[in-house]
Amino acid sequence: MQRALAFQDAAPADVVVGLEGEGHFASCSVWTGAEAALALVRAGWERFKDRRSMERLHEVGRALASEQNLDRLMDLILTQARELLQAEAGSIYLLSGEAPRREMLFAHTQNAKVKLPFHRVTMPVSLRTLAGFAALTGQCLNIEDVYRIPEDSPFTFNDSFDRQAGYRTTSVLVVPMQDTEGEVLGILQLLNRMEEDAGGIGTFSAEDERLAQSLAGQAAVAVRNAQLRGEIELLFEGFVAASVTAIEARDPVTSGHSGRVADLTVGLAEAVNATPNGAYGDLLFTDRQLREIRYASLLHDFGKVGVREQVLVKAKKLEPSQLEIILQRLRQRELERALEELSQAWKGGESFDRARWDQILVDRQAETERLMQLIRQSNEPTVMAQGVAEGLGLVEELTFTHWSGERRGLVAPEDMARLRIRKGSLSEAERLEIESHVTHTFRFLERIPWTRDLAGVPEIAYAHHERLSGKGYPRRLGAQEIPVQSRAMAIADVFDALTARDRPYKGAVPLDRSLSILEEEARDGAIDRPLLDLFIEARIFERTVPRT
């Protein structure tokens, strides 16, 4: 206090309270005498301390408002409270549940003198404990010496920590953390007021108590906001999990794909963070951005719910029922051909020859088996051989007798077009329908009121099938228009599609061959070369496909 005072003998006399340059508290035209000057000094000093406390409370409030992680927030609350009230130690308890079964979590602690392992403990809220009493009554407790609490008090001090740590708790200030609606969210407990002048342990003053209440109120609002944010994040997590379940229910053959793509994409983003040089050396994804990437990856295929199931899970070119009809018609044609030859023989006056008839049946059956094999080969989603393509030309001319009596083509034109697909199982129209899932995904995701730090989820998912060469879909974006997050997801998506073992229409491509295919894509300018290099060098692929 002495360093903050300055006296001036000559009139007019000023009493300056505070540090140099902070201004005058009072100005007197005549000297008022020592007692009056001292009174002015004391008043000025109290005003100065109030102003300093308010300024520090504002600083604490700004700091608390900027922290959204609940664990870091509690650490910040304790640090600021101990500094503001000069406490040697402190603890925070958080309340949960509803009366009469409310519980209290020993959530955080700090001690400048002793260090012990910290364990979070949940306990019932009881009037017998200092924190429980403050929680249930909403009253502050300001105790000069906890070892001298009157026996008739409703609460007692638990000295187990003192005995275990060899510590001596003396003064204690227990303040309920009440939000704007008066609900007690937790308890702020400060131990052992440090006295600068005396160099020992003192007691918490009434002014300290008021200051602690103001701080506890700010802390309660910050804790409430952090809890609400946590609840919102849990809501999003539940929504994303439910959405992934819906995707996999619609397309069971790709079950697990979304989770693997998310794991690979986030892993690649973390590798970018860990690489201080190269094309992305200056890029650093925050924890929030990593969560945004994860959500976008988990939901990148959600639009498949808007694609017809028979197209979505189509493993062969023809539906089983369509293939069955064609094979049945071939059998019918076999009998028709055999009966036709027998009929011509009878009409020509030939006598019945059992051996010849048996040979006709064998020949027609062998022809049918060859045609059936040709149809089955054509129905596979692999690259069609030239011989199979030529054989389809012969099948196209075959007919059978419809139930109406008219002759019709054995394979309907639309089925023949599907069998002629050179690679894969999808027709051009079906392929476009599958590709439309990206647009469906974006339209679905953009309707969700994402929080500010998740606002990029729709756009990241929208671009995961775009290619740097401009030949991706659905918008054919150029390289500069594709977000880095989407470029990373594209690598993860292609890799998992190649190595997946659960696809009925193809086998899993070996790891080395899958990486070679990605290399070819990078050479062709389709996917991001620096990101692929990181994917391989950091062995991100081992998250889903360990190298054997």
Coordinates of C-alpha atoms in Angstrom, one line a residue:
M1 CA 0.0 0.0 0.0
Q2 CA 2.8 2.4 0.8
R3 CA 4.2 2.1 -2.8
A4 CA 0.8 3.2 -4.1
L5 CA 0.6 6.4 -2.2
A6 CA 2.1 9.9 -2.9
F7 CA 1.7 13.0 -0.6
Q8 CA 2.2 16.6 -1.7
D9 CA 2.8 19.2 1.1
A10 CA 2.0 22.4 -0.8
A11 CA -1.5 23.6 -1.6
P12 CA -3.5 22.6 -3.5
A13 CA -2.9 19.2 -1.9
D14 CA -3.6 16.1 -3.9
V15 CA -4.0 12.5 -2.6
V16 CA -2.9 10.2 -5.4
V17 CA -4.0 6.6 -5.0
G18 CA -2.6 4.0 -7.3
L19 CA 0.5 3.5 -9.3
E20 CA 2.2 6.4 -11.1
G21 CA 0.3 7.8 -14.0
E22 CA -3.1 6.5 -12.8
G23 CA -4.4 10.0 -11.8
H24 CA -5.7 11.8 -8.7
F25 CA -8.3 10.6 -6.3
A26 CA -9.0 13.9 -4.5
S27 CA -7.8 17.5 -4.7
C28 CA -7.9 19.9 -1.6
S29 CA -7.4 23.7 -1.7
V30 CA -6.1 23.6 1.8
W31 CA -4.3 21.1 4.0
T32 CA -7.0 19.2 5.9
G33 CA -4.8 17.6 8.4
A34 CA -3.3 14.1 8.8
E35 CA -6.4 12.3 10.0
A36 CA -8.6 13.6 7.1
A37 CA -5.8 12.9 4.6
L38 CA -5.5 9.4 6.0
A39 CA -9.3 8.8 5.7
L40 CA -9.1 10.0 2.1
V41 CA -6.2 7.7 1.5
R42 CA -8.1 4.7 3.0
A43 CA -11.2 5.4 1.0
G44 CA -9.1 5.9 -2.1
W45 CA -7.2 2.7 -1.5
E46 CA -10.5 0.7 -1.1
R47 CA -11.8 2.3 -4.3
F48 CA -8.6 1.3 -6.0
K49 CA -8.8 -2.3 -4.8
D50 CA -12.5 -2.5 -6.0
R51 CA -11.5 -1.1 -9.4
R52 CA -8.6 -3.5 -9.6
S53 CA -10.9 -6.5 -8.6
M54 CA -13.5 -5.5 -11.2
E55 CA -10.9 -5.2 -13.9
R56 CA -9.5 -8.6 -13.0
L57 CA -13.0 -10.1 -12.8
H58 CA -13.6 -8.8 -16.4
E59 CA -10.3 -10.3 -17.5
V60 CA -11.3 -13.6 -15.9
G61 CA -14.8 -13.4 -17.5
R62 CA -13.2 -12.9 -20.9
A63 CA -10.9 -15.9 -20.3
L64 CA -13.7 -18.1 -19.2
A65 CA -15.8 -17.2 -22.2
S66 CA -13.1 -18.1 -24.6
E67 CA -12.6 -21.7 -23.2
Q68 CA -15.1 -24.3 -24.3
N69 CA -13.4 -27.5 -23.2
L70 CA -14.8 -28.4 -19.7
D71 CA -11.6 -29.9 -18.3
R72 CA -9.5 -27.0 -19.4
L73 CA -12.2 -24.6 -18.2
M74 CA -12.1 -26.1 -14.6
D75 CA -8.4 -25.8 -14.6
L76 CA -8.7 -22.2 -15.7
I77 CA -11.3 -21.4 -13.1
L78 CA -9.2 -22.7 -10.3
T79 CA -6.0 -21.0 -11.5
Q80 CA -7.8 -17.6 -11.8
A81 CA -9.6 -18.0 -8.4
R82 CA -6.5 -18.9 -6.5
E83 CA -4.6 -16.0 -8.1
L84 CA -7.4 -13.6 -7.5
L85 CA -7.9 -14.6 -3.9
Q86 CA -4.4 -15.6 -3.1
A87 CA -5.4 -19.2 -2.1
E88 CA -2.8 -21.9 -1.7
A89 CA -5.0 -24.7 -3.0
G90 CA -8.5 -25.2 -4.3
S91 CA -11.0 -27.8 -5.7
I92 CA -14.0 -27.8 -7.9
Y93 CA -17.0 -30.2 -7.5
L94 CA -19.6 -30.6 -10.2
L95 CA -23.2 -31.6 -9.4
S96 CA -25.3 -34.0 -11.5
G97 CA -28.6 -35.8 -11.2
E98 CA -31.9 -34.7 -9.6
A99 CA -33.0 -34.5 -6.0
P100 CA -33.0 -36.6 -3.8
R101 CA -30.3 -38.5 -5.7
R102 CA -28.0 -35.7 -6.6
E103 CA -24.3 -36.7 -6.8
M104 CA -21.2 -34.6 -6.6
L105 CA -18.1 -35.2 -8.7
F106 CA -14.7 -34.3 -7.3
A107 CA -13.7 -32.9 -10.7
H108 CA -10.5 -30.9 -10.4
T109 CA -8.0 -29.8 -7.8
Q110 CA -4.8 -27.7 -7.5
N111 CA -2.3 -27.3 -4.7
A112 CA 0.8 -25.2 -4.7
K113 CA 2.4 -27.0 -1.8
V114 CA 1.9 -30.7 -2.2
K115 CA 1.4 -33.0 -5.2
L116 CA -0.7 -36.2 -5.0
P117 CA -2.2 -38.4 -7.8
F118 CA -5.6 -37.0 -8.7
H119 CA -8.6 -39.3 -9.0
R120 CA -12.1 -38.3 -9.9
V121 CA -14.5 -39.5 -7.3
T122 CA -18.3 -39.4 -7.3
M123 CA -20.0 -39.1 -4.0
P124 CA -23.6 -38.4 -2.7
V125 CA -24.4 -34.8 -1.8
S126 CA -24.6 -34.6 2.0
L127 CA -25.1 -31.8 4.4
R128 CA -22.3 -33.3 6.5
T129 CA -19.6 -32.2 4.1
L130 CA -18.5 -28.6 3.5
A131 CA -19.2 -28.8 -0.3
G132 CA -22.4 -30.7 0.2
F133 CA -23.7 -28.2 2.6
A134 CA -23.0 -25.3 0.2
A135 CA -24.6 -27.3 -2.6
L136 CA -27.8 -28.1 -0.8
T137 CA -28.3 -24.7 0.9
G138 CA -26.8 -22.4 -1.7
Q139 CA -24.8 -20.7 1.2
C140 CA -21.2 -19.7 1.3
L141 CA -19.0 -21.0 4.0
N142 CA -16.0 -18.9 5.2
I143 CA -14.2 -20.8 7.9
E144 CA -11.1 -19.4 9.7
D145 CA -9.9 -22.9 10.8
V146 CA -11.5 -26.1 9.8
Y147 CA -10.1 -27.9 12.8
R148 CA -12.1 -25.6 15.1
I149 CA -15.5 -26.0 13.6
P150 CA -18.1 -26.1 16.4
E151 CA -19.4 -29.5 17.3
D152 CA -23.0 -28.4 16.9
S153 CA -22.4 -27.4 13.2
P154 CA -24.3 -29.4 10.6
F155 CA -21.1 -30.1 8.7
T156 CA -17.7 -31.4 9.5
F157 CA -14.2 -31.3 7.8
N158 CA -12.9 -34.5 6.3
D159 CA -9.2 -34.5 7.1
S160 CA -8.2 -37.6 5.1
F161 CA -6.4 -35.6 2.5
D162 CA -4.4 -33.7 5.1
R163 CA -3.4 -36.9 6.8
Q164 CA -2.4 -38.6 3.5
A165 CA -0.5 -35.7 2.1
G166 CA 1.0 -34.3 5.3
Y167 CA -0.9 -31.0 4.6
R168 CA -2.5 -28.6 7.0
T169 CA -5.7 -27.0 5.9
T170 CA -6.6 -23.9 7.9
S171 CA -8.9 -21.3 6.3
V172 CA -11.5 -22.5 3.8
L173 CA -13.9 -20.6 1.5
V174 CA -16.7 -22.7 0.0
V175 CA -18.8 -21.0 -2.7
P176 CA -21.7 -22.5 -4.6
M177 CA -21.4 -22.0 -8.4
Q178 CA -24.9 -20.8 -9.3
D179 CA -26.1 -20.0 -12.8
T180 CA -28.4 -17.1 -13.8
E181 CA -31.4 -19.2 -12.8
G182 CA -30.1 -19.9 -9.3
E183 CA -29.3 -23.6 -10.0
V184 CA -26.2 -24.8 -8.2
L185 CA -24.0 -26.5 -10.9
G186 CA -20.9 -27.0 -8.7
I187 CA -18.8 -25.9 -5.8
L188 CA -15.7 -23.7 -5.8
Q189 CA -13.6 -24.5 -2.7
L190 CA -10.5 -22.4 -1.8
L191 CA -8.0 -23.4 0.9
N192 CA -5.5 -21.4 3.0
R193 CA -5.5 -17.7 2.2
M194 CA -1.9 -16.6 1.7
E195 CA -0.9 -13.4 3.5
E196 CA 1.8 -11.5 1.7
D197 CA 2.8 -9.2 4.6
A198 CA 2.7 -11.8 7.3
G199 CA 4.2 -14.5 5.1
G200 CA 1.8 -17.2 6.4
I201 CA -1.7 -18.5 6.3
G202 CA -4.5 -16.0 6.9
T203 CA -8.3 -16.0 6.6
F204 CA -10.6 -15.0 3.8
S205 CA -12.2 -11.6 4.3
A206 CA -15.8 -10.6 3.6
E207 CA -14.4 -8.8 0.5
D208 CA -12.8 -12.1 -0.6
E209 CA -16.1 -13.8 -0.1
R210 CA -17.9 -11.3 -2.3
L211 CA -15.2 -11.6 -5.0
A212 CA -15.4 -15.4 -4.9
Q213 CA -19.1 -15.2 -5.3
S214 CA -18.8 -13.0 -8.4
L215 CA -16.1 -15.3 -9.8
A216 CA -18.2 -18.4 -9.0
G217 CA -21.2 -16.9 -10.8
Q218 CA -19.1 -16.3 -13.9
A219 CA -17.7 -19.8 -13.6
A220 CA -21.2 -21.3 -13.3
V221 CA -22.2 -19.6 -16.6
A222 CA -19.1 -20.8 -18.3
V223 CA -19.6 -24.4 -17.0
R224 CA -23.2 -24.3 -18.1
N225 CA -22.2 -23.2 -21.6
A226 CA -19.5 -25.9 -21.7
Q227 CA -22.0 -28.5 -20.6
L228 CA -24.5 -27.4 -23.1
R229 CA -21.9 -27.5 -25.8
G230 CA -21.0 -31.0 -24.7
E231 CA -24.6 -32.0 -24.9
I232 CA -24.8 -30.6 -28.4
E233 CA -21.7 -32.5 -29.4
L234 CA -23.2 -35.7 -27.9
L235 CA -26.4 -35.0 -29.9
F236 CA -24.3 -34.6 -33.1
E237 CA -22.4 -37.8 -32.2
G238 CA -25.7 -39.7 -31.8
F239 CA -27.1 -38.3 -35.0
V240 CA -24.0 -39.2 -37.0
A241 CA -23.9 -42.7 -35.5
A242 CA -27.6 -43.2 -36.4
S243 CA -27.0 -41.8 -39.9
V244 CA -24.2 -44.3 -40.5
T245 CA -26.4 -47.1 -39.2
A246 CA -29.0 -46.0 -41.7
I247 CA -26.5 -46.0 -44.6
E248 CA -25.2 -49.4 -43.7
A249 CA -28.8 -50.8 -43.4
R250 CA -29.5 -49.6 -47.0
D251 CA -26.2 -50.9 -48.3
P252 CA -25.1 -53.8 -46.0
V253 CA -22.3 -54.9 -48.4
T254 CA -20.3 -51.8 -47.6
S255 CA -20.8 -52.0 -43.9
G256 CA -17.9 -50.4 -42.1
H257 CA -16.8 -48.4 -45.1
S258 CA -17.8 -45.0 -43.6
G259 CA -16.0 -45.7 -40.4
R260 CA -12.8 -46.8 -42.2
V261 CA -12.8 -43.8 -44.5
A262 CA -13.2 -41.5 -41.5
D263 CA -10.3 -43.2 -39.7
L264 CA -8.1 -42.9 -42.7
T265 CA -9.0 -39.3 -43.5
V266 CA -8.5 -38.1 -40.0
G267 CA -5.2 -40.0 -39.8
L268 CA -4.0 -38.3 -43.0
A269 CA -5.0 -34.9 -41.6
E270 CA -3.1 -35.7 -38.4
A271 CA -0.1 -36.6 -40.6
V272 CA -0.3 -33.2 -42.2
N273 CA -0.2 -31.6 -38.8
A274 CA 2.9 -33.7 -37.9
T275 CA 4.7 -32.7 -41.1
P276 CA 6.2 -29.2 -40.8
N277 CA 7.6 -29.1 -44.3
G278 CA 6.4 -30.0 -47.8
A279 CA 3.4 -28.7 -49.8
Y280 CA 1.2 -28.6 -46.6
G281 CA 3.9 -27.7 -44.1
D282 CA 2.1 -24.4 -43.2
L283 CA -1.3 -26.2 -42.7
L284 CA -2.5 -27.1 -39.2
F285 CA -5.9 -28.6 -38.6
T286 CA -7.3 -27.7 -35.2
D287 CA -9.2 -30.2 -33.0
R288 CA -12.4 -28.7 -34.2
Q289 CA -11.4 -29.0 -37.8
L290 CA -10.4 -32.7 -37.2
R291 CA -13.9 -33.3 -35.8
E292 CA -15.4 -31.6 -38.8
I293 CA -13.3 -33.9 -41.1
R294 CA -14.5 -36.9 -39.2
Y295 CA -18.1 -36.0 -39.4
A296 CA -17.9 -35.3 -43.1
S297 CA -16.1 -38.6 -43.7
L298 CA -18.7 -40.6 -41.7
L299 CA -21.5 -39.0 -43.6
H300 CA -20.0 -38.8 -47.1
D301 CA -22.2 -41.6 -48.4
F302 CA -25.4 -40.7 -46.6
G303 CA -27.1 -39.7 -49.9
K304 CA -27.2 -43.4 -50.8
V305 CA -30.5 -43.5 -48.9
G306 CA -31.9 -41.7 -52.0
V307 CA -30.7 -44.4 -54.4
R308 CA -32.9 -47.4 -55.3
E309 CA -31.9 -50.4 -53.3
Q310 CA -31.7 -52.7 -56.4
V311 CA -29.2 -50.4 -57.9
L312 CA -27.3 -49.7 -54.7
V313 CA -26.6 -53.4 -53.9
K314 CA -26.4 -54.6 -57.5
A315 CA -23.7 -57.2 -57.7
K316 CA -24.4 -58.6 -61.2
K317 CA -25.6 -57.0 -64.4
L318 CA -29.0 -58.7 -64.2
E319 CA -31.2 -59.2 -61.2
P320 CA -31.4 -62.8 -60.1
S321 CA -35.0 -63.0 -61.2
Q322 CA -34.1 -61.6 -64.7
L323 CA -31.3 -64.1 -65.0
E324 CA -33.6 -67.0 -64.0
I325 CA -36.2 -66.0 -66.7
I326 CA -33.5 -66.1 -69.4
L327 CA -32.1 -69.5 -68.3
Q328 CA -35.6 -70.9 -68.1
R329 CA -36.3 -69.7 -71.6
L330 CA -33.1 -71.4 -72.8
R331 CA -34.4 -74.7 -71.3
Q332 CA -37.7 -74.1 -73.1
R333 CA -36.0 -73.4 -76.3
E334 CA -34.0 -76.7 -75.9
L335 CA -37.2 -78.7 -75.8
E336 CA -38.8 -76.7 -78.6
R337 CA -35.8 -77.4 -80.8
A338 CA -35.8 -81.1 -80.0
L339 CA -39.6 -81.4 -80.6
E340 CA -39.2 -79.5 -83.9
E341 CA -36.6 -82.0 -85.2
L342 CA -38.7 -84.9 -84.1
S343 CA -41.8 -83.4 -85.8
Q344 CA -40.0 -82.9 -89.0
A345 CA -38.8 -86.5 -89.0
W346 CA -42.4 -87.7 -88.5
K347 CA -43.7 -85.5 -91.2
G348 CA -41.0 -86.9 -93.5
G349 CA -42.3 -90.4 -92.9
E350 CA -39.4 -91.5 -90.9
S351 CA -39.9 -94.2 -88.3
F352 CA -39.2 -93.5 -84.6
D353 CA -35.5 -94.1 -83.8
R354 CA -34.8 -94.1 -80.0
A355 CA -31.1 -93.7 -80.4
R356 CA -31.5 -90.8 -82.8
W357 CA -34.0 -89.1 -80.4
D358 CA -31.6 -89.6 -77.5
Q359 CA -28.8 -88.0 -79.5
I360 CA -31.0 -85.0 -80.4
L361 CA -31.8 -84.5 -76.7
V362 CA -28.1 -84.7 -75.8
D363 CA -27.1 -82.3 -78.6
R364 CA -29.7 -79.7 -77.7
Q365 CA -28.9 -80.0 -74.0
A366 CA -25.2 -79.4 -74.7
E367 CA -26.0 -76.4 -76.8
T368 CA -28.2 -75.0 -74.0
E369 CA -25.4 -75.5 -71.4
R370 CA -23.0 -73.6 -73.6
L371 CA -25.5 -70.7 -74.0
M372 CA -26.2 -70.7 -70.2
Q373 CA -22.5 -70.5 -69.5
L374 CA -22.2 -67.6 -72.0
I375 CA -25.1 -65.8 -70.3
R376 CA -23.6 -66.4 -66.8
Q377 CA -20.2 -65.1 -68.0
S378 CA -21.8 -62.0 -69.5
N379 CA -23.6 -61.3 -66.3
E380 CA -20.3 -61.0 -64.3
P381 CA -19.1 -57.4 -63.5
T382 CA -15.5 -58.2 -64.7
V383 CA -14.1 -56.9 -67.9
M384 CA -15.8 -58.7 -70.7
A385 CA -13.7 -61.0 -72.9
Q386 CA -14.0 -60.5 -76.7
G387 CA -15.2 -64.1 -77.2
V388 CA -18.1 -63.5 -74.8
A389 CA -19.0 -60.3 -76.5
E390 CA -19.2 -62.1 -79.9
G391 CA -21.3 -64.9 -78.4
L392 CA -23.9 -62.4 -77.2
G393 CA -24.4 -61.4 -80.8
L394 CA -25.6 -65.0 -81.5
V395 CA -27.8 -65.1 -78.4
E396 CA -29.5 -61.8 -79.5
E397 CA -30.9 -63.7 -82.5
L398 CA -32.4 -66.5 -80.5
T399 CA -36.2 -66.8 -80.0
F400 CA -38.7 -68.8 -77.9
T401 CA -42.5 -69.3 -78.0
H402 CA -44.2 -66.9 -75.6
W403 CA -47.3 -68.2 -73.7
S404 CA -49.4 -66.2 -76.1
G405 CA -48.1 -68.3 -78.9
E406 CA -46.0 -65.7 -80.6
R407 CA -42.3 -65.9 -81.2
R408 CA -40.2 -63.5 -79.2
G409 CA -36.6 -62.7 -78.6
L410 CA -35.1 -64.9 -76.0
V411 CA -33.4 -62.0 -74.2
A412 CA -35.3 -58.7 -73.9
P413 CA -33.5 -55.7 -75.5
E414 CA -33.0 -54.0 -72.1
D415 CA -31.5 -57.1 -70.6
M416 CA -29.2 -57.6 -73.6
A417 CA -28.0 -54.0 -73.1
R418 CA -27.1 -54.8 -69.5
L419 CA -25.3 -58.0 -70.5
R420 CA -23.2 -56.0 -73.0
I421 CA -21.8 -53.7 -70.2
R422 CA -18.1 -53.9 -70.8
K423 CA -17.0 -53.4 -67.2
G424 CA -18.8 -53.5 -63.9
S425 CA -22.5 -54.2 -63.2
L426 CA -24.1 -50.9 -63.8
S427 CA -25.7 -49.4 -66.9
E428 CA -25.0 -45.8 -67.7
A429 CA -28.3 -44.7 -66.2
E430 CA -27.7 -46.8 -63.1
R431 CA -24.2 -45.4 -62.8
L432 CA -25.6 -41.8 -62.9
E433 CA -28.1 -42.8 -60.3
I434 CA -25.3 -44.1 -58.0
E435 CA -23.3 -40.9 -58.6
S436 CA -26.3 -38.9 -57.6
H437 CA -25.8 -40.0 -54.0
V438 CA -23.2 -37.2 -53.7
T439 CA -25.7 -34.6 -54.5
H440 CA -28.3 -36.2 -52.2
T441 CA -25.6 -36.2 -49.4
F442 CA -25.0 -32.4 -49.8
R443 CA -28.7 -31.5 -50.0
F444 CA -29.3 -33.5 -46.8
L445 CA -26.3 -32.2 -44.9
E446 CA -26.9 -28.5 -45.8
R447 CA -30.3 -28.6 -44.2
I448 CA -28.7 -29.4 -40.8
P449 CA -28.1 -26.3 -38.5
W450 CA -24.4 -27.2 -37.9
T451 CA -22.5 -25.2 -35.3
R452 CA -20.0 -22.7 -36.6
D453 CA -17.0 -25.0 -36.2
L454 CA -18.8 -27.8 -38.2
A455 CA -20.2 -25.5 -40.9
G456 CA -17.8 -27.0 -43.5
V457 CA -19.2 -30.6 -43.2
P458 CA -21.6 -30.4 -46.2
E459 CA -19.0 -28.9 -48.6
I460 CA -16.2 -31.3 -47.6
A461 CA -18.5 -34.3 -48.2
Y462 CA -19.8 -32.8 -51.4
A463 CA -16.4 -32.8 -53.1
H464 CA -15.1 -36.2 -52.1
H465 CA -15.6 -37.7 -55.6
E466 CA -14.2 -34.6 -57.4
R467 CA -10.7 -35.0 -59.0
L468 CA -7.9 -32.5 -59.5
S469 CA -8.0 -33.3 -63.2
G470 CA -11.6 -31.9 -63.4
K471 CA -13.0 -35.3 -64.4
G472 CA -14.7 -36.1 -61.1
Y473 CA -18.3 -35.8 -60.2
P474 CA -20.9 -34.4 -59.7
R475 CA -19.6 -30.8 -60.5
R476 CA -16.4 -31.5 -62.3
L477 CA -14.5 -29.0 -60.0
G478 CA -11.0 -27.8 -60.8
A479 CA -8.1 -28.4 -58.5
Q480 CA -8.3 -25.0 -56.8
E481 CA -12.0 -25.5 -56.0
I482 CA -11.5 -28.8 -54.1
P483 CA -10.9 -28.4 -50.3
V484 CA -7.8 -30.1 -48.9
Q485 CA -10.1 -32.1 -46.6
S486 CA -12.0 -33.5 -49.6
R487 CA -8.7 -34.4 -51.3
A488 CA -7.7 -36.4 -48.3
M489 CA -11.0 -38.1 -48.2
A490 CA -10.8 -39.0 -51.9
I491 CA -7.6 -40.9 -51.2
A492 CA -9.1 -42.7 -48.2
D493 CA -12.4 -43.5 -50.1
V494 CA -10.6 -45.0 -53.1
F495 CA -8.2 -47.0 -51.0
D496 CA -10.9 -48.5 -48.9
A497 CA -13.0 -49.4 -52.0
L498 CA -10.0 -51.2 -53.4
T499 CA -9.0 -53.1 -50.3
A500 CA -12.5 -53.9 -48.9
R501 CA -13.1 -57.6 -48.5
D502 CA -16.9 -57.4 -48.1
R503 CA -17.9 -56.5 -51.7
P504 CA -19.8 -59.4 -53.4
Y505 CA -19.1 -58.1 -56.9
K506 CA -15.3 -58.0 -56.5
G507 CA -12.4 -59.4 -54.5
A508 CA -10.2 -57.4 -52.3
V509 CA -7.2 -55.9 -54.2
P510 CA -3.9 -56.7 -52.4
L511 CA -2.3 -53.8 -50.5
D512 CA 0.7 -53.3 -52.8
R513 CA -1.5 -53.3 -55.9
S514 CA -3.9 -50.9 -54.2
L515 CA -1.1 -48.4 -53.5
S516 CA 0.1 -48.8 -57.0
I517 CA -3.3 -47.9 -58.4
L518 CA -3.3 -44.8 -56.2
E519 CA 0.1 -43.9 -57.6
E520 CA -1.3 -44.2 -61.1
E521 CA -4.2 -41.9 -60.2
A522 CA -1.7 -39.4 -58.8
R523 CA 0.4 -39.6 -62.0
D524 CA -2.7 -39.0 -64.0
G525 CA -3.4 -35.8 -62.0
A526 CA -6.6 -37.2 -60.4
I527 CA -5.6 -37.3 -56.7
D528 CA -3.3 -35.1 -54.6
R529 CA 0.3 -36.2 -55.0
P530 CA 1.7 -34.6 -51.7
L531 CA -1.2 -36.1 -49.7
L532 CA -0.7 -39.5 -51.2
D533 CA 3.0 -39.4 -50.3
L534 CA 2.1 -38.6 -46.7
F535 CA -0.5 -41.4 -46.8
I536 CA 2.2 -43.9 -47.8
E537 CA 5.1 -42.5 -45.8
A538 CA 3.1 -42.2 -42.6
R539 CA 1.6 -45.6 -43.3
I540 CA -1.9 -44.3 -42.7
F541 CA -3.2 -47.3 -44.6
E542 CA -2.2 -49.6 -41.7
R543 CA -5.2 -48.2 -39.7
T544 CA -7.5 -50.4 -41.8
V545 CA -5.2 -52.8 -43.8
P546 CA -2.1 -53.8 -41.8
R547 CA 0.9 -54.8 -43.9
T548 CA 1.6 -58.5 -43.6

